[in-house]
PDB file of C-alpha atoms in Angstrom:
ATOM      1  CA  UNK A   1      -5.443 -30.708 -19.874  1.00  0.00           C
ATOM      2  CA  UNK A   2      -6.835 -27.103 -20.143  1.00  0.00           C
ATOM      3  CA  UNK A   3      -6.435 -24.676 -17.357  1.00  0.00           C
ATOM      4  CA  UNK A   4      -9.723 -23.531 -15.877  1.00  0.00           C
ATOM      5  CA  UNK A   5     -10.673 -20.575 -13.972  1.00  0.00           C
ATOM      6  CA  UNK A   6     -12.435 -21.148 -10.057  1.00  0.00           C
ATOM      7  CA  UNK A   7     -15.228 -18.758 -11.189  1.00  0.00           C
ATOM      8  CA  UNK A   8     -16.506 -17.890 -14.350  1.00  0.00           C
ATOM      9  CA  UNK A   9     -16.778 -14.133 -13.814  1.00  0.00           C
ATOM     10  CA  UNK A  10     -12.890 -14.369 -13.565  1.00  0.00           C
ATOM     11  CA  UNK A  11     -12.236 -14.610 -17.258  1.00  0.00           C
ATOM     12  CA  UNK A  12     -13.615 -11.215 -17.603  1.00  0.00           C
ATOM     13  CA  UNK A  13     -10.320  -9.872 -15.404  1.00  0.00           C
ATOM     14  CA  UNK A  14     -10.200  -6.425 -15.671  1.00  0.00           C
ATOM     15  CA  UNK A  15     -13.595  -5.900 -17.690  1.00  0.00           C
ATOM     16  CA  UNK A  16     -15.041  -6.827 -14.752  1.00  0.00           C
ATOM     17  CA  UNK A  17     -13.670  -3.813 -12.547  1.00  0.00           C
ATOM     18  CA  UNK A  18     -13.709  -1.655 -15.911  1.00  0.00           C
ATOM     19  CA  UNK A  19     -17.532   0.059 -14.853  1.00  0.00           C
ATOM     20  CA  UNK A  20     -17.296   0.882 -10.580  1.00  0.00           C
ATOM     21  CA  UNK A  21     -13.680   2.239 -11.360  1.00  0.00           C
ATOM     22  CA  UNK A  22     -14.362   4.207 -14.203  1.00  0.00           C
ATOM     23  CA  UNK A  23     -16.777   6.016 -11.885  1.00  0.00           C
ATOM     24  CA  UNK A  24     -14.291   6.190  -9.131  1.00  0.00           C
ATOM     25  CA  UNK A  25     -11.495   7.670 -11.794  1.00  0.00           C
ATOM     26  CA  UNK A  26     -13.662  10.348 -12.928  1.00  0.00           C
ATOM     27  CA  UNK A  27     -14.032  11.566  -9.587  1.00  0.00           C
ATOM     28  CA  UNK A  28     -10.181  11.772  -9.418  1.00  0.00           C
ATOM     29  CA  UNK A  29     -10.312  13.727 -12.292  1.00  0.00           C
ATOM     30  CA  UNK A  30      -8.337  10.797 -13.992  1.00  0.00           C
ATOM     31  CA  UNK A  31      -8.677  10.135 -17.156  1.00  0.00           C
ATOM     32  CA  UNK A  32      -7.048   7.081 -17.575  1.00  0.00           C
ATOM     33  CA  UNK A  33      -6.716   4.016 -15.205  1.00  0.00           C
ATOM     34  CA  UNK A  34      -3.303   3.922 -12.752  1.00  0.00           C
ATOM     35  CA  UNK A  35      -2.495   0.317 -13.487  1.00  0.00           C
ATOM     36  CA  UNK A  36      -1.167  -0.650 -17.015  1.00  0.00           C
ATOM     37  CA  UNK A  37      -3.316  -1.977 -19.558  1.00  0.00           C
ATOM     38  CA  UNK A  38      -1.571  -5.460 -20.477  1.00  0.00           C
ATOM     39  CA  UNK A  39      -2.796  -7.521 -23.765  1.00  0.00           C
ATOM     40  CA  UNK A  40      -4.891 -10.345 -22.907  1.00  0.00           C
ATOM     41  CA  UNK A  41      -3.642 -14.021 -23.043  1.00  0.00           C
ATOM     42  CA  UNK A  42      -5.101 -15.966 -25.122  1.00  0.00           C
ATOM     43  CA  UNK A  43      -3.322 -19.016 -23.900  1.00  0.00           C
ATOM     44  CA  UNK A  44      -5.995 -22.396 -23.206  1.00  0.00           C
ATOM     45  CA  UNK A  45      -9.049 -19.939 -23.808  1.00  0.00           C
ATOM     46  CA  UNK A  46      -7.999 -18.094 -20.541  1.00  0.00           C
ATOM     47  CA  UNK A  47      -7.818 -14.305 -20.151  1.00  0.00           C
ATOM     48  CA  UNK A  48      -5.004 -13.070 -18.350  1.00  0.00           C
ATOM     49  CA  UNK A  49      -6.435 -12.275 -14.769  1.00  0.00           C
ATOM     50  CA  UNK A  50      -6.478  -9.018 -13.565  1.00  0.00           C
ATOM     51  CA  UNK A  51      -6.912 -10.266  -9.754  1.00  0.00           C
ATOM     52  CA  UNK A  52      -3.239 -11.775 -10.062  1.00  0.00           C
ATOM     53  CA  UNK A  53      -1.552  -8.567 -11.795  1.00  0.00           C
ATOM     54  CA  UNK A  54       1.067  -7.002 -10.334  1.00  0.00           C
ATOM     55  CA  UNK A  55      -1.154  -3.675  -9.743  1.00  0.00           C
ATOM     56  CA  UNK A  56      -3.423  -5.627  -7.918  1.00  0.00           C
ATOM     57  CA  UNK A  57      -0.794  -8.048  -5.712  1.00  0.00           C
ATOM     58  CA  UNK A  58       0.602  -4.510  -4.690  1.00  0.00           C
ATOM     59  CA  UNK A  59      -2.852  -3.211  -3.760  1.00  0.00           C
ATOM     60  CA  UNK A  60      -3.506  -5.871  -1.881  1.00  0.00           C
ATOM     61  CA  UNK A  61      -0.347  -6.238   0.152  1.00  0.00           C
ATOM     62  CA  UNK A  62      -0.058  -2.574   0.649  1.00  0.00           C
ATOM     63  CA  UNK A  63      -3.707  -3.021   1.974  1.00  0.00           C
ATOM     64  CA  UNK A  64      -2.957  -5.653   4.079  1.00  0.00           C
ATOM     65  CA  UNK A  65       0.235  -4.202   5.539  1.00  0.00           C
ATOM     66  CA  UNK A  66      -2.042  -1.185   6.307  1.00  0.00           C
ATOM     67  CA  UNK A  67      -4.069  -2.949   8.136  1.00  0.00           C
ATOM     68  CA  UNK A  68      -1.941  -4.486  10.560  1.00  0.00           C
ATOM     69  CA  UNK A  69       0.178  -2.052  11.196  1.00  0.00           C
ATOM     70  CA  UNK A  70      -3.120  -0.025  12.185  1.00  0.00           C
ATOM     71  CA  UNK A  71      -4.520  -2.933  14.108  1.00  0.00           C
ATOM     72  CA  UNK A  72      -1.216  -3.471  16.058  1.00  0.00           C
ATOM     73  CA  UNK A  73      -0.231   0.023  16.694  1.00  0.00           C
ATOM     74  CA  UNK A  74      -3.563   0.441  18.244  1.00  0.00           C
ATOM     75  CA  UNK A  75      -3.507  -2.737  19.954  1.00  0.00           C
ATOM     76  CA  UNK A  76       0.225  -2.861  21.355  1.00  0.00           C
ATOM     77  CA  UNK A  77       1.646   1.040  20.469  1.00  0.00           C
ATOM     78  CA  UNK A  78       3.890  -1.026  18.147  1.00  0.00           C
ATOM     79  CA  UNK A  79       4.560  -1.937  14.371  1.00  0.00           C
ATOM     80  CA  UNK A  80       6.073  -5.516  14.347  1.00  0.00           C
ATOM     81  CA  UNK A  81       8.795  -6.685  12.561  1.00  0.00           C
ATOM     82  CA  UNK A  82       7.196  -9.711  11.176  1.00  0.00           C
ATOM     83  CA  UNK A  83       5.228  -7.252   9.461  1.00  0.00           C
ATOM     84  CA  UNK A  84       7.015  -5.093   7.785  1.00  0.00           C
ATOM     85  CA  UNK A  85       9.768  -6.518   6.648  1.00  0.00           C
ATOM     86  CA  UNK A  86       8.373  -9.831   4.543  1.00  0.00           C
ATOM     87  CA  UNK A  87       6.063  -6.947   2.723  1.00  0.00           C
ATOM     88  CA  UNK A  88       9.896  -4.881   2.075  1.00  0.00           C
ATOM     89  CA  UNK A  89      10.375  -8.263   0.744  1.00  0.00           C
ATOM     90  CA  UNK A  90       8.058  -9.100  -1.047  1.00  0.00           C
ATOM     91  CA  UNK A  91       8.115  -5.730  -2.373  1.00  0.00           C
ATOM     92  CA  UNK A  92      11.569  -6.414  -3.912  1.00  0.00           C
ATOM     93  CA  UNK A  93      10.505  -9.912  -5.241  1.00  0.00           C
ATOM     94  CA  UNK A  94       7.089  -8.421  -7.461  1.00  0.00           C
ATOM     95  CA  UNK A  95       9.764  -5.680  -8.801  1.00  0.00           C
ATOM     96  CA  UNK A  96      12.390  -8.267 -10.001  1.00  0.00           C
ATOM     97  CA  UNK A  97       9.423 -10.593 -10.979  1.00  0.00           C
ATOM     98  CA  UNK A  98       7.794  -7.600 -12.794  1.00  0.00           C
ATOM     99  CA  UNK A  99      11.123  -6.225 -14.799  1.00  0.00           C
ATOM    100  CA  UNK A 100      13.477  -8.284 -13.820  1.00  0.00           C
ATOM    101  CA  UNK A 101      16.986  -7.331 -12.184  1.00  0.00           C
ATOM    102  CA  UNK A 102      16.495  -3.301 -13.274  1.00  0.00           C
ATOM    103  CA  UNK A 103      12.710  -3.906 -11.693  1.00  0.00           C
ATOM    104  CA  UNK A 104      14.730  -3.993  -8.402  1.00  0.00           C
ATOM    105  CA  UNK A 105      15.788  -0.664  -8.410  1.00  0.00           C
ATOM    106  CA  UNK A 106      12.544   1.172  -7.433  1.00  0.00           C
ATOM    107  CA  UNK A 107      12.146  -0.822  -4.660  1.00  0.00           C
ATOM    108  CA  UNK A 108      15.216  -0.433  -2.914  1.00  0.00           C
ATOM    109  CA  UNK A 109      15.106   3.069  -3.858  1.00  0.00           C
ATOM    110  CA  UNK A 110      11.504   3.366  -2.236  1.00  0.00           C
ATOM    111  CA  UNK A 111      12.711   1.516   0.679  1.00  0.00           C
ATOM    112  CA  UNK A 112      15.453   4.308   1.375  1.00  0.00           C
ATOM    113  CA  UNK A 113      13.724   6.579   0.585  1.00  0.00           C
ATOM    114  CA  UNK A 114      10.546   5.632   3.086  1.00  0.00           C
ATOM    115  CA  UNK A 115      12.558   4.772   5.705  1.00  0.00           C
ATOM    116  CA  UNK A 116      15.419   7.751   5.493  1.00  0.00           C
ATOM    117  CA  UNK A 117      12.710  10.823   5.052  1.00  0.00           C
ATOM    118  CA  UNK A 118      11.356   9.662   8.839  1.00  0.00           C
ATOM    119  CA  UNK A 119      14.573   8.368  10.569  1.00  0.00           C
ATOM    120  CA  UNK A 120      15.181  12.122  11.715  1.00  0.00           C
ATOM    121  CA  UNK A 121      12.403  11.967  13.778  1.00  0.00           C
ATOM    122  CA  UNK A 122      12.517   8.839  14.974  1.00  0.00           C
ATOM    123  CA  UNK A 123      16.233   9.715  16.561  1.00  0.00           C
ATOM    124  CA  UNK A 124      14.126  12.822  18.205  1.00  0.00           C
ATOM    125  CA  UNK A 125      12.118  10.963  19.537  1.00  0.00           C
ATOM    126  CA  UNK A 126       9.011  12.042  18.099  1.00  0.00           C
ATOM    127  CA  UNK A 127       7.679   8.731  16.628  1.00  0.00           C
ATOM    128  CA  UNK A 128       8.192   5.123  17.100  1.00  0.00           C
ATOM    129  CA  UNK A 129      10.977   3.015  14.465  1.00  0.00           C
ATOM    130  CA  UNK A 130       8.025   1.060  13.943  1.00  0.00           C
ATOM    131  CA  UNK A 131       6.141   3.788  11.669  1.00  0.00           C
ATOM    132  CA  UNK A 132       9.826   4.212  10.272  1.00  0.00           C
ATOM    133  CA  UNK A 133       9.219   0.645   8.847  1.00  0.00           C
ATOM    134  CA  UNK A 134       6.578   0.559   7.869  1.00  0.00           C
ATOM    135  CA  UNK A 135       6.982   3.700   5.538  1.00  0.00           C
ATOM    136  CA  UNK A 136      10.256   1.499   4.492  1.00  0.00           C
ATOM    137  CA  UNK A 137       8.185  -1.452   3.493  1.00  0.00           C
ATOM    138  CA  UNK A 138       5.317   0.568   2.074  1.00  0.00           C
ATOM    139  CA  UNK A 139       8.132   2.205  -0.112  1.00  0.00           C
ATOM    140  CA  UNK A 140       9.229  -0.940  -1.227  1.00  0.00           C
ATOM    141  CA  UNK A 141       6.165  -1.094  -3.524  1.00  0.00           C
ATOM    142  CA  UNK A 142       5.926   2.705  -4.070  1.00  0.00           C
ATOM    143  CA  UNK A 143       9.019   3.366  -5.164  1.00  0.00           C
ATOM    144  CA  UNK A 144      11.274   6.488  -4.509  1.00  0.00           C
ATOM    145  CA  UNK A 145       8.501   9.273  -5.728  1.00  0.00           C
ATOM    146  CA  UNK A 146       5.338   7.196  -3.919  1.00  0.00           C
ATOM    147  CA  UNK A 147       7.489   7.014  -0.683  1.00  0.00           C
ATOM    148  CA  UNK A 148       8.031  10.393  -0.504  1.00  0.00           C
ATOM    149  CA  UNK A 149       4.212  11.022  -1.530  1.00  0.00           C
ATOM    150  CA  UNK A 150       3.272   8.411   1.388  1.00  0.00           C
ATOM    151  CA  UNK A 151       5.575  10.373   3.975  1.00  0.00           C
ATOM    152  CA  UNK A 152       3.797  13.900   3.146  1.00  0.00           C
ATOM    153  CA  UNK A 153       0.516  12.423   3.040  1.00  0.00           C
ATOM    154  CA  UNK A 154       0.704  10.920   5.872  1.00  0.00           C
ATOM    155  CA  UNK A 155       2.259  13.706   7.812  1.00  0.00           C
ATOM    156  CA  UNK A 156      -0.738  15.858   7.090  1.00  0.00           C
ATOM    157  CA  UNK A 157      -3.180  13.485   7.692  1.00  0.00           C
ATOM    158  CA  UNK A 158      -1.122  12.591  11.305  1.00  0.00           C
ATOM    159  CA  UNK A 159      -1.492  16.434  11.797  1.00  0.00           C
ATOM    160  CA  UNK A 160      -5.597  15.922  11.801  1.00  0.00           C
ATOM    161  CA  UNK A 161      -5.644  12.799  13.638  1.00  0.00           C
ATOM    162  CA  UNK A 162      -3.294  13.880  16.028  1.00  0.00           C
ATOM    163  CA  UNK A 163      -5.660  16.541  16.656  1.00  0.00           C
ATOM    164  CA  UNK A 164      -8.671  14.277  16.750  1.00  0.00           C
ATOM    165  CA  UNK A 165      -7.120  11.845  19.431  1.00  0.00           C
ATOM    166  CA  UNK A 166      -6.032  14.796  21.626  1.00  0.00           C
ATOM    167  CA  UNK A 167      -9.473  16.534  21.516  1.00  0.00           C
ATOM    168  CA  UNK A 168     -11.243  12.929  22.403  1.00  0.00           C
ATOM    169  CA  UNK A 169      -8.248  12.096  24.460  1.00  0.00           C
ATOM    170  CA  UNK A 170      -7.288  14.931  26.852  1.00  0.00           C
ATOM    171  CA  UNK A 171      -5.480  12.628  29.589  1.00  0.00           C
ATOM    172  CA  UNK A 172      -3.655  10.243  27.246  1.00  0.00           C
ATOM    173  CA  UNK A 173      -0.539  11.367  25.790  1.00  0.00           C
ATOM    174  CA  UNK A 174       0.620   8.403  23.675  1.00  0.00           C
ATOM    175  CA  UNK A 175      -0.513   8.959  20.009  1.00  0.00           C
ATOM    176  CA  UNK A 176      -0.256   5.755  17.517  1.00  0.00           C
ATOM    177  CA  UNK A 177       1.058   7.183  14.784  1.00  0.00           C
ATOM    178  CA  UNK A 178       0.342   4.463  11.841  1.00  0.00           C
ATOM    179  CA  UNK A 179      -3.112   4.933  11.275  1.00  0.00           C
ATOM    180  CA  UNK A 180      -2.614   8.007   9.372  1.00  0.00           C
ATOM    181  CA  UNK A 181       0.709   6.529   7.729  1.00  0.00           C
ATOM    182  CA  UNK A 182      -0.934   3.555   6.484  1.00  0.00           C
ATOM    183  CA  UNK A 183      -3.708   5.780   4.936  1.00  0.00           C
ATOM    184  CA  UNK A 184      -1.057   7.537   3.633  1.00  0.00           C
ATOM    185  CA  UNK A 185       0.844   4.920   2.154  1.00  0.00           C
ATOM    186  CA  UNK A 186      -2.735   3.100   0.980  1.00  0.00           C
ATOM    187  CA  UNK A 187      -3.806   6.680  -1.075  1.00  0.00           C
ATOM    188  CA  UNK A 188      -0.168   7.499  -2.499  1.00  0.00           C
ATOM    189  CA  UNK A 189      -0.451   3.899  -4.543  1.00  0.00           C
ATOM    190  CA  UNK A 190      -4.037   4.972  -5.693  1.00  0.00           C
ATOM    191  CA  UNK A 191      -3.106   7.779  -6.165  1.00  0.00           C
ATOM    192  CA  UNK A 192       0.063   7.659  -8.248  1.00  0.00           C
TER     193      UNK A 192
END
């Protein structure tokens, strides 16, 4: 029995993003793409699938932690655990899965190194242990140089929002603070 791809523009994997991100790198300024190239299997007639690359299972989690933590900060003012830490987990589990057991060093490294850089502030008082996490989680995938990327990125871009929200939002004192991390977070990975 042969293994057979759901759509037929799948077998192309990452020829088929090759073109609108080639644009998008030259833009950058890049040269080259951010994930790594990997040789194509050949196994059944199948191409190894660029949809189910590790590159592309951090993109999308990282995307989708975004995204919540956005929605719910703006929704409740708070960053839920059940959240952020099965993404830390599963941010662990693509390193080992990608490198094995020295794949699970980045990780853990990112995850200190997220969550450490904003714990200062959070015993000030200045932001919530929610964005704490979820620059712990996000570091997870980044590793120990992305997390640290992530935390200054999204400390200036909190800077400009914070000023936006005040501006629109004289009366209203509570700023959610995740937005701008999870943009942050989203543009250190595409970025590094």
């Amino acid at each position: 029995m042969e293994w057979r791809l759901p759509f037929p523009w799948m077998a192309r994997g990452r020829e088929a993003l090759r073109e609108p991100c080639s644009v998008l790198l030259a833009l950058w300024g890049r040269r080259e793409a951010p994930w790594p190239e990997a040789e194509p299997s050949r196994k059944g007639g199948a191409l190894e699938l660029a949809l189910f690359s590790p590159w592309a299972l951090r993109l999308g989690l990282l995307v989708g932690l975004a995204s919540g933590a956005i929605y719910w900060d703006l929704r409740a003012r708070r960053v839920p655990d059940l959240l952020t830490f099965p993404c830390a987990l599963a941010g662990l589990v693509i390193g080992g899965w990608e490198r094995g057991a020295p794949g699970l060093l980045p990780p853990v490294l990112g995850f200190l190194v997220g969550g450490l850089l904003f714990l200062p502030f959070v015993i000030q008082g200045y932001v919530g242990a929610g964005d704490m996490k979820l620059l712990a989680a996000a570091g997870a995938f980044l590793g120990p140089g992305g997390a640290a990327r992530a935390v200054l990125l999204g400390a200036v871009l909190g800077g400009a929002w914070a000023l936006g929200w005040w501006a629109a939002r004289r009366e209203e004192r509570w700023l959610p603070y995740a937005p701008p991390l999870a943009v942050g977070v989203v543009a250190s990975f595409l970025l590094g």
